Coordinates of N, CA and C in Angstrom, one line a residue:
M19 N 12.8 20.4 -14.4 CA 13.4 21.4 -15.3 C 12.9 22.8 -14.8
S20 N 13.9 23.7 -14.6 CA 13.5 25.0 -14.2 C 12.9 25.8 -15.3
A21 N 12.2 26.9 -15.0 CA 11.6 27.8 -16.0 C 12.7 28.3 -16.9
N22 N 13.9 28.7 -16.3 CA 15.0 29.2 -17.2 C 15.5 28.2 -18.1
T23 N 15.7 26.9 -17.6 CA 16.2 25.9 -18.5 C 15.2 25.7 -19.7
H24 N 13.9 25.7 -19.4 CA 13.0 25.6 -20.5 C 13.1 26.7 -21.5
R25 N 13.3 27.9 -20.9 CA 13.4 29.1 -21.8 C 14.6 29.0 -22.7
Y26 N 15.8 28.5 -22.2 CA 17.0 28.4 -23.0 C 16.7 27.3 -24.1
E27 N 16.2 26.2 -23.7 CA 16.0 25.1 -24.6 C 15.0 25.5 -25.7
T28 N 13.9 26.3 -25.4 CA 13.0 26.7 -26.3 C 13.7 27.7 -27.3
A29 N 14.5 28.6 -26.9 CA 15.2 29.5 -27.7 C 16.1 28.7 -28.7
V30 N 16.9 27.8 -28.1 CA 17.8 27.0 -29.0 C 17.0 26.1 -30.0
N31 N 15.9 25.6 -29.6 CA 15.1 24.8 -30.5 C 14.6 25.7 -31.7
R32 N 14.2 26.9 -31.4 CA 13.8 27.9 -32.5 C 15.0 28.2 -33.4
Y33 N 16.2 28.3 -32.8 CA 17.4 28.6 -33.5 C 17.7 27.4 -34.5
F34 N 17.6 26.2 -34.1 CA 17.8 25.1 -35.0 C 16.6 25.0 -36.0
E35 N 15.4 25.3 -35.6 CA 14.3 25.4 -36.6 C 14.7 26.3 -37.7
A36 N 15.2 27.5 -37.4 CA 15.6 28.5 -38.4 C 16.7 27.9 -39.3
W37 N 17.8 27.3 -38.7 CA 18.9 26.8 -39.5 C 18.5 25.6 -40.4
N38 N 17.4 24.9 -40.0 CA 17.0 23.7 -40.7 C 15.7 24.0 -41.6
A39 N 15.2 25.2 -41.6 CA 14.0 25.5 -42.4 C 14.3 25.3 -43.9
S40 N 13.3 24.8 -44.6 CA 13.5 24.6 -46.0 C 12.5 25.5 -46.7
G41 N 13.0 26.2 -47.7 CA 12.2 27.1 -48.5 C 12.2 28.5 -48.0
P42 N 12.2 29.5 -48.8 CA 12.3 30.9 -48.4 C 11.3 31.3 -47.4
D43 N 10.0 31.0 -47.6 CA 9.0 31.4 -46.7 C 9.2 30.8 -45.3
A44 N 9.4 29.5 -45.2 CA 9.6 28.9 -43.9 C 10.8 29.4 -43.2
L45 N 11.9 29.7 -44.0 CA 13.1 30.2 -43.4 C 12.8 31.6 -42.9
S46 N 12.2 32.5 -43.6 CA 11.9 33.8 -43.1 C 11.1 33.8 -41.8
K47 N 10.0 33.0 -41.8 CA 9.2 32.8 -40.6 C 10.0 32.3 -39.4
A48 N 10.8 31.3 -39.7 CA 11.6 30.8 -38.6 C 12.6 31.8 -38.0
V49 N 13.3 32.5 -38.9 CA 14.2 33.6 -38.4 C 13.4 34.6 -37.6
A50 N 12.3 35.0 -38.1 CA 11.5 36.0 -37.3 C 11.0 35.5 -36.0
A51 N 10.8 34.2 -35.9 CA 10.3 33.6 -34.6 C 11.5 33.5 -33.6
A52 N 12.7 33.3 -34.1 CA 13.9 33.1 -33.3 C 14.6 34.4 -32.9
W53 N 14.7 35.3 -33.8 CA 15.5 36.5 -33.5 C 14.6 37.8 -33.3
I54 N 15.1 38.7 -32.5 CA 14.5 40.1 -32.5 C 14.8 40.7 -33.9
P55 N 14.0 41.7 -34.3 CA 14.2 42.3 -35.6 C 15.6 42.8 -35.9
D56 N 16.3 43.4 -35.0 CA 17.7 43.8 -35.2 C 18.7 42.9 -34.6
G57 N 18.4 41.6 -34.4 CA 19.3 40.6 -33.8 C 20.5 40.4 -34.7
T58 N 21.5 39.9 -34.1 CA 22.8 39.7 -34.8 C 23.3 38.3 -34.8
Y59 N 24.1 37.9 -35.7 CA 24.8 36.7 -35.8 C 26.3 36.9 -36.1
T60 N 27.2 36.5 -35.3 CA 28.6 36.7 -35.6 C 29.4 35.4 -35.3
D61 N 30.2 35.0 -36.3 CA 31.1 33.9 -36.1 C 32.4 34.3 -36.9
P62 N 33.4 33.4 -36.9 CA 34.6 33.8 -37.6 C 34.5 34.1 -39.1
L63 N 33.4 33.6 -39.7 CA 33.2 33.8 -41.2 C 32.1 34.9 -41.5
A64 N 31.4 35.3 -40.5 CA 30.2 36.2 -40.9 C 29.9 37.1 -39.7
E65 N 29.3 38.3 -40.1 CA 28.8 39.2 -39.1 C 27.6 39.9 -39.8
V66 N 26.4 39.5 -39.3 CA 25.2 40.1 -39.9 C 24.3 40.6 -38.9
R67 N 23.3 41.4 -39.3 CA 22.3 42.0 -38.4 C 21.0 42.1 -39.1
G68 N 20.0 41.7 -38.4 CA 18.6 41.8 -38.9 C 18.1 40.6 -39.6
H69 N 16.8 40.4 -39.6 CA 16.2 39.2 -40.2 C 16.7 39.0 -41.6
E70 N 16.7 40.0 -42.5 CA 17.1 39.8 -43.9 C 18.5 39.2 -44.0
Q71 N 19.4 39.8 -43.3 CA 20.8 39.3 -43.4 C 21.0 37.9 -42.8
I72 N 20.3 37.7 -41.7 CA 20.4 36.4 -41.1 C 19.8 35.3 -42.0
T73 N 18.7 35.6 -42.6 CA 18.0 34.7 -43.5 C 19.0 34.4 -44.7
A74 N 19.6 35.4 -45.2 CA 20.5 35.3 -46.4 C 21.7 34.4 -46.0
L75 N 22.2 34.6 -44.8 CA 23.3 33.8 -44.3 C 23.0 32.3 -44.2
I76 N 21.8 32.0 -43.6 CA 21.3 30.7 -43.5 C 21.1 30.0 -44.9
A77 N 20.5 30.8 -45.8 CA 20.3 30.3 -47.1 C 21.6 30.0 -47.8
S78 N 22.6 30.7 -47.6 CA 23.9 30.5 -48.2 C 24.5 29.2 -47.6
A79 N 24.3 28.9 -46.3 CA 24.8 27.6 -45.8 C 24.0 26.5 -46.4
H80 N 22.7 26.6 -46.7 CA 22.0 25.6 -47.3 C 22.5 25.3 -48.7
E81 N 22.9 26.4 -49.4 CA 23.4 26.2 -50.8 C 24.8 25.5 -50.7
R82 N 25.6 25.8 -49.8 CA 26.9 25.2 -49.7 C 26.9 23.8 -49.2
F83 N 25.9 23.5 -48.4 CA 25.8 22.1 -47.8 C 24.4 21.6 -48.0
P84 N 24.0 21.3 -49.3 CA 22.6 20.9 -49.6 C 22.3 19.5 -48.9
G85 N 21.2 19.4 -48.3 CA 20.8 18.2 -47.7 C 21.3 18.0 -46.3
F86 N 22.1 18.8 -45.8 CA 22.7 18.7 -44.5 C 21.7 19.3 -43.5
V87 N 21.8 18.9 -42.2 CA 21.0 19.5 -41.1 C 21.9 19.8 -39.9
F88 N 21.5 20.9 -39.3 CA 22.1 21.3 -38.0 C 21.5 20.5 -36.9
R89 N 22.3 20.0 -36.0 CA 21.7 19.3 -34.9 C 22.6 19.6 -33.7
P90 N 21.9 19.5 -32.5 CA 22.6 19.9 -31.3 C 23.6 18.8 -30.8
L91 N 24.6 19.2 -30.2 CA 25.6 18.4 -29.5 C 25.6 18.6 -28.0
G92 N 25.1 17.7 -27.3 CA 25.1 17.9 -25.8 C 23.9 18.8 -25.3
A93 N 24.0 19.1 -24.1 CA 22.9 19.9 -23.4 C 23.1 21.4 -23.6
V94 N 22.0 22.1 -23.5 CA 22.0 23.5 -23.4 C 22.3 23.9 -22.0
D95 N 23.1 24.9 -21.8 CA 23.5 25.4 -20.5 C 23.2 27.0 -20.5
G96 N 22.8 27.5 -19.4 CA 22.5 28.9 -19.4 C 22.4 29.5 -18.1
H97 N 22.5 30.8 -18.1 CA 22.2 31.6 -16.9 C 21.8 33.0 -17.3
H98 N 21.0 33.7 -16.5 CA 20.5 35.0 -16.8 C 19.9 35.0 -18.2
D99 N 20.3 35.8 -19.1 CA 19.8 35.9 -20.5 C 20.7 35.3 -21.5
I100 N 21.6 34.4 -21.0 CA 22.7 33.8 -21.9 C 22.6 32.3 -21.9
A101 N 22.8 31.7 -23.0 CA 22.8 30.2 -23.1 C 23.9 29.8 -24.1
R102 N 24.4 28.6 -23.9 CA 25.5 28.1 -24.8 C 25.1 26.6 -25.1
F103 N 25.6 26.2 -26.3 CA 25.3 24.9 -26.8 C 26.2 24.5 -27.9
G104 N 26.5 23.2 -28.1 CA 27.3 22.7 -29.2 C 26.3 22.3 -30.3
W105 N 26.9 22.2 -31.5 CA 26.1 21.8 -32.7 C 27.0 21.2 -33.7
E106 N 26.4 20.5 -34.7 CA 27.2 20.0 -35.8 C 26.3 20.1 -37.0
L107 N 26.9 20.1 -38.2 CA 26.2 20.1 -39.5 C 26.5 18.8 -40.1
A108 N 25.5 18.0 -40.2 CA 25.7 16.6 -40.7 C 24.8 16.2 -41.9
D109 N 25.3 15.2 -42.6 CA 24.6 14.8 -43.8 C 23.6 13.7 -43.6
G110 N 23.4 13.2 -42.4 CA 22.5 12.2 -42.1 C 23.1 10.8 -42.0
T111 N 24.4 10.7 -42.4 CA 25.0 9.4 -42.3 C 25.6 9.2 -40.9
D112 N 26.1 8.0 -40.6 CA 26.7 7.8 -39.3 C 28.1 8.3 -39.2
G113 N 28.7 8.8 -40.2 CA 30.0 9.3 -40.2 C 30.1 10.6 -39.5
P114 N 31.4 11.1 -39.3 CA 31.5 12.4 -38.6 C 31.0 13.5 -39.4
A115 N 30.5 14.5 -38.7 CA 29.9 15.7 -39.3 C 31.1 16.6 -39.8
P116 N 31.1 17.1 -41.0 CA 32.2 17.9 -41.4 C 32.4 19.3 -40.7
V117 N 31.3 19.8 -40.2 CA 31.3 21.1 -39.5 C 30.7 20.9 -38.1
A118 N 31.4 21.5 -37.1 CA 30.9 21.5 -35.8 C 31.3 22.8 -35.1
G119 N 30.5 23.2 -34.1 CA 30.9 24.4 -33.4 C 30.1 24.5 -32.1
F120 N 30.2 25.7 -31.5 CA 29.7 26.1 -30.2 C 29.2 27.5 -30.3
D121 N 28.0 27.7 -29.9 CA 27.4 29.0 -29.9 C 26.9 29.5 -28.6
V122 N 27.0 30.8 -28.4 CA 26.5 31.5 -27.2 C 25.5 32.5 -27.7
I123 N 24.3 32.4 -27.1 CA 23.2 33.3 -27.5 C 22.8 34.2 -26.3
V124 N 22.4 35.4 -26.6 CA 21.9 36.3 -25.7 C 20.4 36.6 -26.0
L125 N 19.5 36.4 -25.0 CA 18.1 36.5 -25.2 C 17.5 37.8 -24.7
D126 N 16.4 38.2 -25.3 CA 15.6 39.3 -24.8 C 14.7 38.8 -23.7
G127 N 13.9 39.7 -23.1 CA 13.0 39.3 -22.0 C 11.9 38.3 -22.4
E128 N 11.6 38.2 -23.7 CA 10.6 37.2 -24.3 C 11.2 35.9 -24.8
G129 N 12.5 35.8 -24.6 CA 13.2 34.5 -25.0 C 13.6 34.5 -26.5
R130 N 13.6 35.6 -27.2 CA 14.1 35.7 -28.6 C 15.5 36.1 -28.6
I131 N 16.2 35.7 -29.6 CA 17.7 35.9 -29.7 C 18.0 37.4 -30.0
R132 N 18.8 38.0 -29.2 CA 19.4 39.3 -29.5 C 20.7 39.2 -30.3
S133 N 21.5 38.2 -29.9 CA 22.8 38.0 -30.6 C 23.2 36.6 -30.4
V134 N 23.9 36.1 -31.5 CA 24.6 34.8 -31.5 C 26.1 35.1 -31.7
H135 N 26.9 34.4 -30.8 CA 28.3 34.5 -30.9 C 28.8 33.1 -31.2
G136 N 29.2 32.8 -32.4 CA 29.5 31.4 -32.9 C 31.0 31.2 -32.9
F137 N 31.4 29.9 -32.6 CA 32.7 29.5 -32.7 C 32.7 28.2 -33.5
L138 N 33.7 28.1 -34.4 CA 33.8 27.0 -35.3 C 34.9 26.1 -34.8
D139 N 34.5 24.9 -34.4 CA 35.5 23.9 -33.9 C 36.1 23.0 -35.0
R140 N 35.2 22.7 -36.0 CA 35.7 21.9 -37.1 C 35.0 22.4 -38.4
V141 N 35.9 22.7 -39.4 CA 35.4 23.1 -40.7 C 36.1 22.4 -41.8
P142 N 35.5 22.2 -43.0 CA 36.2 21.6 -44.1 C 37.2 22.5 -44.7
A143 N 38.2 21.9 -45.3 CA 39.3 22.7 -45.9 C 38.8 23.6 -47.0

């Protein structure tokens, strides 16, 4: 595994830790560990900036899908300061996940997220 591959996987792991954090304190800490202070998150349904707004967005996903977890789909791929990966939001059963997508992240020199560009491949009606 190259140093860059490890860097991308570490950043994506922190990203999933933030999305799966439970409780306000754990969520705030996980967002701060994953994103730079003025980092952004953009997908077709949201455009937010900064730890407070990112934390609120993740908390709202937890409210809408209680008990669900975000999990990776496939390998992380990257070059330079950019990585991409698939994900799904699942309820822990063997059935298909109701939400799935693909994200592209841009990292700073320390491996924290500057921006997330999300794409939704599957969403509930």
